[in-house]
mmCIF file of C-alpha atoms in Angstrom:
data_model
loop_
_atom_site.group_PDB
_atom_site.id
_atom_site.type_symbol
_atom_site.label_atom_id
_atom_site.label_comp_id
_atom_site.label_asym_id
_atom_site.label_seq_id
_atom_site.Cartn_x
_atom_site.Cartn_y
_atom_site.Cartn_z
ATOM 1 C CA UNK N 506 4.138 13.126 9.164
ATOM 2 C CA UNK N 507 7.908 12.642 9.193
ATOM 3 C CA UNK N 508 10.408 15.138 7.623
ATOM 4 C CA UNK N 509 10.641 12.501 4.816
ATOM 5 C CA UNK N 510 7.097 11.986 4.284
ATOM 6 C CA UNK N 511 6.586 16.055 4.543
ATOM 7 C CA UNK N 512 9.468 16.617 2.196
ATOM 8 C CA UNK N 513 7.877 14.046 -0.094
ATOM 9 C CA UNK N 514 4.273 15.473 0.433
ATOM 10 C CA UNK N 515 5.898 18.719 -0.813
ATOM 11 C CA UNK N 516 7.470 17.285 -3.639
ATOM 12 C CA UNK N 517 4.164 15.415 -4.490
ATOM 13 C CA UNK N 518 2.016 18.369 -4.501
ATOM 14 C CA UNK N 519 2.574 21.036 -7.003
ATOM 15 C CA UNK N 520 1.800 20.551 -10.175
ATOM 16 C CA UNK N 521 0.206 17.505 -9.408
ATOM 17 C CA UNK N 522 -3.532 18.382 -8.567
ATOM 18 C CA UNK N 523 -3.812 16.945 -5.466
ATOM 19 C CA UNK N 524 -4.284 19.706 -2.561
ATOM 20 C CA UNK N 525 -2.225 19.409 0.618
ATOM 21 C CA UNK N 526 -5.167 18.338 2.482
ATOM 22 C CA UNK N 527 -5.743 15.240 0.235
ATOM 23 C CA UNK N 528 -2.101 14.996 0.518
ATOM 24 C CA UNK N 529 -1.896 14.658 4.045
ATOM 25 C CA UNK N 530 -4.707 12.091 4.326
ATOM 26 C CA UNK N 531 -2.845 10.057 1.506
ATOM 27 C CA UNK N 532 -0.028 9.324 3.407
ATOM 28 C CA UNK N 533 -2.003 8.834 6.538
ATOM 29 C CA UNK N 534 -3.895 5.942 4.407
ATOM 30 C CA UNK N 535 -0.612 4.477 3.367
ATOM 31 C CA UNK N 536 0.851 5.263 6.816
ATOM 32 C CA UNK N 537 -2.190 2.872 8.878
ATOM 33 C CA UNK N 538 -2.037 0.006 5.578
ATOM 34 C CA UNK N 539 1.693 -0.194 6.771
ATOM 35 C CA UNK N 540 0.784 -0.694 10.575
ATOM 36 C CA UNK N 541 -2.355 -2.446 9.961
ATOM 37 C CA UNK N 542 -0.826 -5.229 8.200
ATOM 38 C CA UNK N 543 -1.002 -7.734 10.971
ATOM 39 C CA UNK N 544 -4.245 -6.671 11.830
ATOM 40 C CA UNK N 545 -7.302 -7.896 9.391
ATOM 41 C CA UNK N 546 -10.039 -5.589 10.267
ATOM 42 C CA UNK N 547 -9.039 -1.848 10.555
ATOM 43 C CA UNK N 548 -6.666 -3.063 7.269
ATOM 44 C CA UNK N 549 -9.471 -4.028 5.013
ATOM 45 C CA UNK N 550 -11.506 -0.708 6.450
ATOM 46 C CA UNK N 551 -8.784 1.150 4.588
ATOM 47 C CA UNK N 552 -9.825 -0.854 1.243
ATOM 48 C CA UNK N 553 -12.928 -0.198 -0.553
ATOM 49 C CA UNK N 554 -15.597 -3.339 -1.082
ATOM 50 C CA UNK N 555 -14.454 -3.704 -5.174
ATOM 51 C CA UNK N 556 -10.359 -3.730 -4.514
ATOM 52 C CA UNK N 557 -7.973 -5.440 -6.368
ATOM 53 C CA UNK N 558 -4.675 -6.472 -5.063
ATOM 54 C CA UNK N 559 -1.563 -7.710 -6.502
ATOM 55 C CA UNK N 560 1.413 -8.853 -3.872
ATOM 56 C CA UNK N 561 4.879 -8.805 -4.282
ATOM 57 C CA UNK N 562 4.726 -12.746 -4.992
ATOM 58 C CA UNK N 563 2.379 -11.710 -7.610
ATOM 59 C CA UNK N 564 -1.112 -13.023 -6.171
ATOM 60 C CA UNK N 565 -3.876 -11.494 -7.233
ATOM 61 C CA UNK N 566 -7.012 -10.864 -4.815
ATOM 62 C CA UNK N 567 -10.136 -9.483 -5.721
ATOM 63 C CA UNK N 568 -12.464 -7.944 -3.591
ATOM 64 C CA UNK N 569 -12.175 -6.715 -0.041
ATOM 65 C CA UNK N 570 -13.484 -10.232 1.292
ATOM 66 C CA UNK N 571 -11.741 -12.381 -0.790
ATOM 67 C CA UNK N 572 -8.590 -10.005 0.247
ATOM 68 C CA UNK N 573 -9.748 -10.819 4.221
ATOM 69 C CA UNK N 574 -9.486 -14.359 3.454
ATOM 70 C CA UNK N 575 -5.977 -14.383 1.791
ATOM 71 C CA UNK N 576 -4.922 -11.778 4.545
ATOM 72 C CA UNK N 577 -6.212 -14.231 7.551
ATOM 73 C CA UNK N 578 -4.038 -17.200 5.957
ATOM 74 C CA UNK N 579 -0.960 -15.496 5.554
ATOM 75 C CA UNK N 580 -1.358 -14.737 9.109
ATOM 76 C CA UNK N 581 -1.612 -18.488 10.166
ATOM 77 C CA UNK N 582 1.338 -19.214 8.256
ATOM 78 C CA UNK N 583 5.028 -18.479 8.372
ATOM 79 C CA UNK N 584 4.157 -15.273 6.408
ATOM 80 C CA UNK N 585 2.849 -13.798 9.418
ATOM 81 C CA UNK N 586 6.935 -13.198 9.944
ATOM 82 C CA UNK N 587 7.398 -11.020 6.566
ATOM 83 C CA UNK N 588 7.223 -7.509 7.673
ATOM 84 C CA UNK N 589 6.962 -4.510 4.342
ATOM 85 C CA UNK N 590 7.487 -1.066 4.335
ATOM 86 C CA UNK N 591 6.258 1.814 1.881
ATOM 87 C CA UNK N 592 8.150 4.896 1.007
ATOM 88 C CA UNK N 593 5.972 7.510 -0.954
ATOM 89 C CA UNK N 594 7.063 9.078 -3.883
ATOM 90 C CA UNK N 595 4.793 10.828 -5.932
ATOM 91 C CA UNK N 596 0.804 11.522 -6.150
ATOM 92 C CA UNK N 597 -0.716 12.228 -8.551
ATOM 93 C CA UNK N 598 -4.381 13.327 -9.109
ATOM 94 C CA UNK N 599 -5.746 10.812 -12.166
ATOM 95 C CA UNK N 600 -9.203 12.439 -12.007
ATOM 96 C CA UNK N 601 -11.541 14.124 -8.989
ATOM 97 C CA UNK N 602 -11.650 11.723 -6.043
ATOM 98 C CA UNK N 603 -8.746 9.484 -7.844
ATOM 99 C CA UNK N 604 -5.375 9.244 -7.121
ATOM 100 C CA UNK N 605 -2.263 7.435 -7.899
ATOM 101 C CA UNK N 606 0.315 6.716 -5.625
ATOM 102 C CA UNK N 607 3.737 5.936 -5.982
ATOM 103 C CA UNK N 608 5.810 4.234 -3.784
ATOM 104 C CA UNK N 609 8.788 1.778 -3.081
ATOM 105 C CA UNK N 610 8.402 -1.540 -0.932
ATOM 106 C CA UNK N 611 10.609 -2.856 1.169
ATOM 107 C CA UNK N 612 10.289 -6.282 2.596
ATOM 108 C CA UNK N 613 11.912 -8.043 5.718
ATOM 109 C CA UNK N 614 11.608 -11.179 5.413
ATOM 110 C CA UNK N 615 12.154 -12.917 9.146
ATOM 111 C CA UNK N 616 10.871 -16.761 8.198
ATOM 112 C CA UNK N 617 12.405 -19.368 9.938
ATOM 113 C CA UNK N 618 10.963 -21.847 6.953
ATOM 114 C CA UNK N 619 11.680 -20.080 3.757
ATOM 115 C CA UNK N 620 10.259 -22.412 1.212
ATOM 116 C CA UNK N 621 9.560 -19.452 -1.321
ATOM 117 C CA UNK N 622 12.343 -17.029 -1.321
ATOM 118 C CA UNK N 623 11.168 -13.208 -1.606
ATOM 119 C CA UNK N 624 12.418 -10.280 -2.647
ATOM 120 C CA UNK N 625 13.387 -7.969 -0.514
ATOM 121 C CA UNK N 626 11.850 -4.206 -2.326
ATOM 122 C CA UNK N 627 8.920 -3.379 -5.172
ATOM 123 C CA UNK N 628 7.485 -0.413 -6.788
ATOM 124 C CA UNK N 629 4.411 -0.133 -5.122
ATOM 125 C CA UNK N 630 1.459 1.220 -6.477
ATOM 126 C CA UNK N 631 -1.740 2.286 -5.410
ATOM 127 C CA UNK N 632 -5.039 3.591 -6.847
ATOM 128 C CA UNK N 633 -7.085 5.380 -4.296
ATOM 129 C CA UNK N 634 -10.445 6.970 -4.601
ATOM 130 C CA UNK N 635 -11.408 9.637 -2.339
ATOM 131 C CA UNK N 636 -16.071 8.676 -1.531
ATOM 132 C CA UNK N 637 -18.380 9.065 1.633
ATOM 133 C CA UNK N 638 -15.213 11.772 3.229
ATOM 134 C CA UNK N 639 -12.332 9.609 2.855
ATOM 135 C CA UNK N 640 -9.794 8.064 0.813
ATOM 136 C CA UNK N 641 -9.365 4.058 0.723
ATOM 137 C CA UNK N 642 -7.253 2.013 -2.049
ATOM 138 C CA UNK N 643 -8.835 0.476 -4.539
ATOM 139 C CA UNK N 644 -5.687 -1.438 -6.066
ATOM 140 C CA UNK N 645 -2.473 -2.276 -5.093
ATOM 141 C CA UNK N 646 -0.180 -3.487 -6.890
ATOM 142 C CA UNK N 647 3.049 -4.304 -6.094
ATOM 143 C CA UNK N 648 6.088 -5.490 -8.710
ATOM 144 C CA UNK N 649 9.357 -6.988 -7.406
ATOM 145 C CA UNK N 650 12.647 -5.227 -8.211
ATOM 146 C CA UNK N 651 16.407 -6.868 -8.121
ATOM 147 C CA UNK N 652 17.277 -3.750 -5.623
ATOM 148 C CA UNK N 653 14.600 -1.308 -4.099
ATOM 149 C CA UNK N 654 13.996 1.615 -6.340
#
């Protein structure tokens, strides 16, 4: 982890039920969806089978398939050039083996062909569930903000 992510992990952890371990493997999750995102398969492994996503442009995918197929278009299209970013926040245990993670999105938008103009940060959120000795997200969701928060 980075000073920043460590100083957030600490700042995420007390008081908030989740135990460093968890903690650690929570921003490694968020850590590989942020370099995974040009990369279908080890991206969707991070995902479990029921998720439900919501992008920044406010698409919503359900199912780790159906989130494949949207993922594989974007990537044939001029989309492939938008580049996004998550900062962690906060973590909070919601239950045993649930989580919720806070975060804030950043997004670089590098399009040659900008027919759709997006914006450039979000409060990111994530619901991840912690089953067979790992965590994976089981929503995203992801709502634009004027400035990144």
């Amino acid at each position: 982890m980075t000073t920043e992510q460590t100083a957030n992990a600490e700042a995420s952890g007390p008081g908030t039920g989740v135990d460093t371990g968890s903690l650690a493997e929570i921003h490694e999750l968020v850590r590989r969806a942020q370099d995974t995102q040009f990369d279908p398969e080890p991206f969707l492994d991070l995902h479990t089978p029921g998720a439900v996503v919501v992008n920044i442009a406010g698409r919503r995918v359900l199912g780790r398939d159906a989130l494949g197929e949207a993922m594989r278009a974007a990537l044939a299209s001029p989309l492939r050039d938008v580049v996004t970013t998550a900062e962690i926040h906060d973590v909070r245990l919601l239950a045993p083996g649930v989580a919720l993670v806070s975060c804030t999105k950043r997004v670089e938008d590098a399009r040659t062909d900008r027919a759709t103009q997006l914006p450039t940060g979000g409060a990111l959120t994530y619901v991840v569930v912690h089953s067979d000795g790992r965590w994976r997200i089981a929503s995203a969701q992801t709502t634009p903000v004027a400035q990144p928060v």
